[in-house]
mmCIF file of C-alpha atoms in Angstrom:
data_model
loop_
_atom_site.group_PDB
_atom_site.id
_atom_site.type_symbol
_atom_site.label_atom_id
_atom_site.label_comp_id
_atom_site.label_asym_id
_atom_site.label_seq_id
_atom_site.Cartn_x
_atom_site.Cartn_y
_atom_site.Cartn_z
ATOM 1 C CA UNK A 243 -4.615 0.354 5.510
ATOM 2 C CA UNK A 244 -3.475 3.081 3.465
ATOM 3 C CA UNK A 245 -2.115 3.048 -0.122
ATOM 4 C CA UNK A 246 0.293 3.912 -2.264
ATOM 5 C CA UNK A 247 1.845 7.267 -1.400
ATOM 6 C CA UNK A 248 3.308 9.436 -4.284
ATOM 7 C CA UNK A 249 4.658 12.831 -4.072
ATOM 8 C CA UNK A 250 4.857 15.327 -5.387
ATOM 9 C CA UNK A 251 1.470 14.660 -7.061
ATOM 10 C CA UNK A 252 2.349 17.828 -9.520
ATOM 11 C CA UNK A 253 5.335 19.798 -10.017
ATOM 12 C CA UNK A 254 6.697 21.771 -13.268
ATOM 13 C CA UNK A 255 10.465 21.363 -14.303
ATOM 14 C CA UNK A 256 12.287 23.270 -17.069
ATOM 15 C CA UNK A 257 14.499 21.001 -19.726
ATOM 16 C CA UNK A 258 18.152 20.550 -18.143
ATOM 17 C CA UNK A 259 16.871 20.610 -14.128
ATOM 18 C CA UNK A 260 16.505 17.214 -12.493
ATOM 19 C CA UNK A 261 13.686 15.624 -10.277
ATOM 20 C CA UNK A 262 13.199 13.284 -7.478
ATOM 21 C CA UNK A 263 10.346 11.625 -7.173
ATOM 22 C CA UNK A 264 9.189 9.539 -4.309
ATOM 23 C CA UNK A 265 7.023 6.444 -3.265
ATOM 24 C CA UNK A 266 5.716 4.937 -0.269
ATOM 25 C CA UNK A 267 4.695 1.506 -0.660
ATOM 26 C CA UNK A 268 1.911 -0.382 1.257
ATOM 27 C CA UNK A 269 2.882 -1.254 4.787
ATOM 28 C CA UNK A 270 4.926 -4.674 4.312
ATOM 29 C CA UNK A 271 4.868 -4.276 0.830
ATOM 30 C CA UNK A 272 8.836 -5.313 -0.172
ATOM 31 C CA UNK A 273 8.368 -4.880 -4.167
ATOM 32 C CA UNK A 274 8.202 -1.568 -5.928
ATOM 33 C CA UNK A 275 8.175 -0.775 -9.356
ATOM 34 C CA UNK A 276 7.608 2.361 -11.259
ATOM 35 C CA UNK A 277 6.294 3.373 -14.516
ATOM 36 C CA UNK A 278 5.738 6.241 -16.898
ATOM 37 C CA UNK A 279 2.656 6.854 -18.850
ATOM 38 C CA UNK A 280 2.964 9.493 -21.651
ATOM 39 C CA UNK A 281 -0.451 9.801 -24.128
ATOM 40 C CA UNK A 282 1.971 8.791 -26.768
ATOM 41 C CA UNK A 283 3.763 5.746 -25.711
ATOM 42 C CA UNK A 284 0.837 4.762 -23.716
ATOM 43 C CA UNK A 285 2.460 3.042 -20.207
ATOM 44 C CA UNK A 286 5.881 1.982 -20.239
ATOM 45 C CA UNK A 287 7.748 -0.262 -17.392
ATOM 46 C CA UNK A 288 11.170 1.898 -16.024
ATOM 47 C CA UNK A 289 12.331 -0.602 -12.972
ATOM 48 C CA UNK A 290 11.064 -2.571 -10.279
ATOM 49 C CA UNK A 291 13.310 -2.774 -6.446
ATOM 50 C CA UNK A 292 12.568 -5.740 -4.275
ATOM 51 C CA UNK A 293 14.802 -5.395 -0.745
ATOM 52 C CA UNK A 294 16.656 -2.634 -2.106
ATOM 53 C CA UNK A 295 17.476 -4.359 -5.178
ATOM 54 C CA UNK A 296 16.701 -3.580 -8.302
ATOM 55 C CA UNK A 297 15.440 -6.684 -10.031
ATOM 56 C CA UNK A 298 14.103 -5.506 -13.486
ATOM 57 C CA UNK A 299 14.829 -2.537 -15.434
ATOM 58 C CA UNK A 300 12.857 -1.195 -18.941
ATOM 59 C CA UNK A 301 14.185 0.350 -21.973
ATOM 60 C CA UNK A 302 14.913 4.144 -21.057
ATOM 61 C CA UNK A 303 18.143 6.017 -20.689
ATOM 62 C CA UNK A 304 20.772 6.340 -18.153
ATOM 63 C CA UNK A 305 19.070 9.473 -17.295
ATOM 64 C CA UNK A 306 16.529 7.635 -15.251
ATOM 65 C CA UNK A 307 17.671 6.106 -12.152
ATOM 66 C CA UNK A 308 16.215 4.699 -8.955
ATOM 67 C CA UNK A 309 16.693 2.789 -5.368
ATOM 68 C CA UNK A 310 14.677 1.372 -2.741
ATOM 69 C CA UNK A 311 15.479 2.113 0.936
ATOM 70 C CA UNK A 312 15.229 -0.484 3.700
ATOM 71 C CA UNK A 313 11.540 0.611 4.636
ATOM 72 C CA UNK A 314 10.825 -0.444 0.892
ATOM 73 C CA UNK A 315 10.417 3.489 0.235
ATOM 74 C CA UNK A 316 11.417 4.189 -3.225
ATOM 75 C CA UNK A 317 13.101 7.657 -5.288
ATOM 76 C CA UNK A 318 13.442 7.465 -9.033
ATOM 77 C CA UNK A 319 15.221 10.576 -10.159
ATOM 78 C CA UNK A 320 15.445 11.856 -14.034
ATOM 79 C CA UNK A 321 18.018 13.973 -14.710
ATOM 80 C CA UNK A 322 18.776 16.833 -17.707
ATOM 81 C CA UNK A 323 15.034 16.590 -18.028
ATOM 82 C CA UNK A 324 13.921 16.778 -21.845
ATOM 83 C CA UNK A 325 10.475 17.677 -22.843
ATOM 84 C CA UNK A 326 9.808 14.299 -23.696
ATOM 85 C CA UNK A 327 9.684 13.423 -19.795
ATOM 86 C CA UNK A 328 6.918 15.109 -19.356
ATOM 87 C CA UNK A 329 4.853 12.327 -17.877
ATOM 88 C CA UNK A 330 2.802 10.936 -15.536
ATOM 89 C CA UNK A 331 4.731 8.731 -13.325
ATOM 90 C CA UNK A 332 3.317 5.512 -11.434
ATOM 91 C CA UNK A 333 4.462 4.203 -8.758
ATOM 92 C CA UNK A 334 3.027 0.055 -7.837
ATOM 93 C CA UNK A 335 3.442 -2.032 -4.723
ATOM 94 C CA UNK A 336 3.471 -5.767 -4.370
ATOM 95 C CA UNK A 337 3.298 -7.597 -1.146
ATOM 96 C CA UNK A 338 4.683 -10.849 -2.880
ATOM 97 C CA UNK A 339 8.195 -11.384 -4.839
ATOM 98 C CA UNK A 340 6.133 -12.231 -7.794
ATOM 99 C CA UNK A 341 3.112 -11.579 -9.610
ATOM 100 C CA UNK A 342 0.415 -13.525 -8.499
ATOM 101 C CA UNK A 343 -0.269 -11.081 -6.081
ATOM 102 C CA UNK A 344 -1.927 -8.167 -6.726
ATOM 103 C CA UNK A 345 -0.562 -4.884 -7.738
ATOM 104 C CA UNK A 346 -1.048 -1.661 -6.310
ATOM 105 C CA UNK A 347 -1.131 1.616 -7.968
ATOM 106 C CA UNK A 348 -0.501 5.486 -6.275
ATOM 107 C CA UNK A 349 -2.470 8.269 -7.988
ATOM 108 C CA UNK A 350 1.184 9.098 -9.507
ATOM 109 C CA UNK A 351 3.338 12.383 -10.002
ATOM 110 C CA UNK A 352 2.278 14.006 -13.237
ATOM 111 C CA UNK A 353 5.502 16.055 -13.887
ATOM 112 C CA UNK A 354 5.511 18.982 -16.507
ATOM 113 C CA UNK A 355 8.851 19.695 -18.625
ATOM 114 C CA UNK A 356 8.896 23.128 -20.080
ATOM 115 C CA UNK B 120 9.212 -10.584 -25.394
ATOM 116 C CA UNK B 121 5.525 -10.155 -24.561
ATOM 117 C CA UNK B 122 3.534 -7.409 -26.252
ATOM 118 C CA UNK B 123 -0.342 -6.808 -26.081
ATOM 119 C CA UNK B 124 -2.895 -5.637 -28.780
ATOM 120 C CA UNK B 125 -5.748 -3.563 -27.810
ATOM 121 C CA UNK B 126 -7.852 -2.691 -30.922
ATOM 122 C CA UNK B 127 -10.185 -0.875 -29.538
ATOM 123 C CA UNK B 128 -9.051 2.548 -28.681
ATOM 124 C CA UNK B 129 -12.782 4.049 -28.418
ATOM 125 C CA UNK B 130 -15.676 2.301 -27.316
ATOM 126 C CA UNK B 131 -18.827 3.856 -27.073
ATOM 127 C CA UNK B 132 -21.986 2.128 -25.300
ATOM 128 C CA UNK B 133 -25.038 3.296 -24.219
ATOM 129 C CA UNK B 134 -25.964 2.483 -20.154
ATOM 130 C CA UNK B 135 -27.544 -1.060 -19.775
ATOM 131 C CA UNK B 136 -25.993 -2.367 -22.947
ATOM 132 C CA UNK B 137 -22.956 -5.102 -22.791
ATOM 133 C CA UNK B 138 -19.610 -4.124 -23.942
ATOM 134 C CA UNK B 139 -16.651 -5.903 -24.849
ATOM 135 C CA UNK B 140 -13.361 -4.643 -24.758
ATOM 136 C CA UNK B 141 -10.761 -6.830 -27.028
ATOM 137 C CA UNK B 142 -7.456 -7.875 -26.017
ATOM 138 C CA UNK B 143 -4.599 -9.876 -27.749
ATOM 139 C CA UNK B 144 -1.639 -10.974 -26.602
ATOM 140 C CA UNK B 145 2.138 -12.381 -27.915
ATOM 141 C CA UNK B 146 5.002 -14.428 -25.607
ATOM 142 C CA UNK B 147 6.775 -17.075 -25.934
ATOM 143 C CA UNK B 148 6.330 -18.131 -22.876
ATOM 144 C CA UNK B 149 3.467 -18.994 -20.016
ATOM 145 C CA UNK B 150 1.809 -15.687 -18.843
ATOM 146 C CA UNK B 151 -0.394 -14.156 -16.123
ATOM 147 C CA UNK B 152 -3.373 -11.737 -17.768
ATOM 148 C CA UNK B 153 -4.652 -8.748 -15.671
ATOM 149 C CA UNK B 154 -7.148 -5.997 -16.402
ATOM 150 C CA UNK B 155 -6.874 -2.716 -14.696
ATOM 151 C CA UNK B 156 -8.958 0.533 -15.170
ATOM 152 C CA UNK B 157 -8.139 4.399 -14.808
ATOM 153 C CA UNK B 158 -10.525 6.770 -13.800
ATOM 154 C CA UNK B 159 -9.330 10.298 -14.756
ATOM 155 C CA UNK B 160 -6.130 11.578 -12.539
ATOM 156 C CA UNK B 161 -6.251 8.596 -10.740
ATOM 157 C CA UNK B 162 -4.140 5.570 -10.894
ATOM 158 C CA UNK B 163 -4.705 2.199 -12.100
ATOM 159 C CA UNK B 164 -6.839 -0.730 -10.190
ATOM 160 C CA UNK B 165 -6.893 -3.990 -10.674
ATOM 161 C CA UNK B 166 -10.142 -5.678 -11.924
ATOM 162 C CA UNK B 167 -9.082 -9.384 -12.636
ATOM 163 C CA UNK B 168 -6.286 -11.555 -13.435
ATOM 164 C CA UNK B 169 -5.360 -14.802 -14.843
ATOM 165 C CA UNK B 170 -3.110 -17.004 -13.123
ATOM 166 C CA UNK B 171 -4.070 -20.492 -13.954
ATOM 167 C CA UNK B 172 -7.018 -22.482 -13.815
ATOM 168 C CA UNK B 173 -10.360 -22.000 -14.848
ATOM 169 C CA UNK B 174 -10.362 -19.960 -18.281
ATOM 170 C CA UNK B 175 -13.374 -17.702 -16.944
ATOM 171 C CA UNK B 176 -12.361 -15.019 -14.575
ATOM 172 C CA UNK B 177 -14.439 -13.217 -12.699
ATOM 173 C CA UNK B 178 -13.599 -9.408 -11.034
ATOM 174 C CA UNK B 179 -14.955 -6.409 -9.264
ATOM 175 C CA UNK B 180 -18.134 -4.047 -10.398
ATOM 176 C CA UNK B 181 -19.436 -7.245 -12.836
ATOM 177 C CA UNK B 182 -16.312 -7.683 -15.013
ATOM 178 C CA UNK B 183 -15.073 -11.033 -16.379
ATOM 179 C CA UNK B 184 -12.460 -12.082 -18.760
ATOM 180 C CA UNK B 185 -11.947 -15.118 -20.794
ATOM 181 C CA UNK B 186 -8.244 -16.630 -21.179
ATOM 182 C CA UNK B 187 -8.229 -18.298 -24.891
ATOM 183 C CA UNK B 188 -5.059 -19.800 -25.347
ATOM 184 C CA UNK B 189 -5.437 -20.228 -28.575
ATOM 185 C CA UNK B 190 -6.545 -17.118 -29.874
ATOM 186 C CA UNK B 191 -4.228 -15.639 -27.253
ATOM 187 C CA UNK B 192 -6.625 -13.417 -26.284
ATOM 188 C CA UNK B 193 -8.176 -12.339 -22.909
ATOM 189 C CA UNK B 194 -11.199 -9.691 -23.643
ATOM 190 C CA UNK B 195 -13.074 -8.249 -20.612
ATOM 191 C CA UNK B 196 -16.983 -7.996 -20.801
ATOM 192 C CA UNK B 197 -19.237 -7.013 -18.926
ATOM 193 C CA UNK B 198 -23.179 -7.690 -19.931
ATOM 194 C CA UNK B 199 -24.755 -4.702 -18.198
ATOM 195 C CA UNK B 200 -22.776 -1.235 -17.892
ATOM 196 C CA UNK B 201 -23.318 1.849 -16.124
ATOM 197 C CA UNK B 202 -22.158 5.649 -16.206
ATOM 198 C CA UNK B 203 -19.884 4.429 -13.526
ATOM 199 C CA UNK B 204 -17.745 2.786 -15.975
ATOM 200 C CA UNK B 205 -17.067 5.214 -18.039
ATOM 201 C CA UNK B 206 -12.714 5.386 -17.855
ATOM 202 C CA UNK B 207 -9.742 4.040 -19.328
ATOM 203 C CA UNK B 208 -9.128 0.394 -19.443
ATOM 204 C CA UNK B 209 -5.917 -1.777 -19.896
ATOM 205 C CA UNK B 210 -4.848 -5.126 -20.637
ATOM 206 C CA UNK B 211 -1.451 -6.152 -19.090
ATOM 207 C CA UNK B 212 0.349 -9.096 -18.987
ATOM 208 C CA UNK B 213 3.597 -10.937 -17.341
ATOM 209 C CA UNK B 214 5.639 -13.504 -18.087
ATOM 210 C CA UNK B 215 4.966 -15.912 -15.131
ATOM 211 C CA UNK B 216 8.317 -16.453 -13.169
ATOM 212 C CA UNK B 217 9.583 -13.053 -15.136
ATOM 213 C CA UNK B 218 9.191 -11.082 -11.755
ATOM 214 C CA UNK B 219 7.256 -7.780 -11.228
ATOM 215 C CA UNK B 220 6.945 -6.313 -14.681
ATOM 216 C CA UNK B 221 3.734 -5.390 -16.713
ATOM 217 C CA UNK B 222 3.640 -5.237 -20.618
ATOM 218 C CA UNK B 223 0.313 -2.901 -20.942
ATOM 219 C CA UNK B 224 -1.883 -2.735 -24.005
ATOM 220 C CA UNK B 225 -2.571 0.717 -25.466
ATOM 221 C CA UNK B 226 -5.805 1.254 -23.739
ATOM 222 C CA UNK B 227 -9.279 1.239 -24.601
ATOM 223 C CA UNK B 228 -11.380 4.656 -23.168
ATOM 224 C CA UNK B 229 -15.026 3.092 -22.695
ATOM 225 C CA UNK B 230 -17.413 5.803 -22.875
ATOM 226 C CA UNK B 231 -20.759 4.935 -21.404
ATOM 227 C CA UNK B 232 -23.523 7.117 -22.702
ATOM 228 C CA UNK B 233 -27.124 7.597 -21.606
#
């Protein structure tokens, strides 16, 4: 079956614009979570959505926002980009409401903030 | 809150040799454990986890990993490795019950020379 699904795999933002990234779970996967990995802070947990809830949420700003629609498709948007978003940005699936299932990773959206 | 130690950030091995990549953990709670490994531009897979049970945990392409309570540590070996393995690995762990959220490790890049 197929993966994770993230797009846009690339894009390039200037500081001040906003994005919208998107995510399409596994086929019956109800749990998505998403996370940014930066060479400096290494991989960092932003929220996780189970049935278009949002269940968890890390330690970043008000500028980073999600939601989860009811075909478990997710969007996390960041908006006034700063340089330091530049990222790459993961996006998991889980079929399970908790973790002893396994996770599943897209190849991400590696976003550039000039 | 959990955090996890990776001490390692470099390990270089030549093909055929073992390799062990170290891994340390703090929570004050229970936990699950989970490798995963990043080849370049991809995202992450899942080689093993730790749920419960047997302390010994065996995964895809020859891992395993050893839950020591406690030492609190879970390192990943692996007695025989090939150019293949050459990428990024990363330690994770979860609060068990705590819902979909991964505390990673810093990574260690394991660099498999001929």
């Amino acid at each position: 079956k197929a993966g994770v699904t993230q797009t846009p795999r690339y894009l390039i933002k200037t500081r001040g614009q906003q994005v919208t990234l998107s995510c399409s779970p596994i086929s019956g996967h109800r749990s998505v979570s998403w996370y940014q990995q930066t060479p400096g802070q290494g991989l960092q947990f932003l929220f996780e959505y189970f049935s278009e809830t949002q269940r968890n949420k890390g330690n970043f700003p008000g500028r980073f926002s999600g939601r989860q629609f009811s075909n478990s498709r997710s969007e996390m948007n960041v908006s006034t980009l700063e340089l330091g978003d530049s990222a790459l940005y993961l996006c998991a699936s889980l079929a399970t409401g908790g973790m002893s299932g396994e996770l599943f990773f897209g190849e991400g959206s590696r976003l550039t903030v000039l | 809150a959990q955090s996890v130690t990776q001490l390692d950030s470099q390990v270089p091995v030549f093909e055929e040799a073992p390799v062990e990549l170290r891994c340390n953990y703090s929570s004050s709670v229970s936990v699950y454990l989970f490798w995963y490994v990043q080849y370049p531009n991809q995202g992450l897979q899942l080689l093993l986890k730790y749920l419960s049970g047997s302390t010994l945990v065996k995964g895809i392409n020859g891992f395993e990993a050893e839950f020591n309570k406690s030492q609190t540590s879970f390192h990943l070996r692996k007695p025989s490795v090939h150019i293949s393995d050459t990428a990024e690995y990363f330690c994770a762990v979860s609060e068990s019950g705590g819902g979909n959220k991964l505390t990673f490790g810093t990574g260690t890049q394991l660099k498999v020379e001929l």
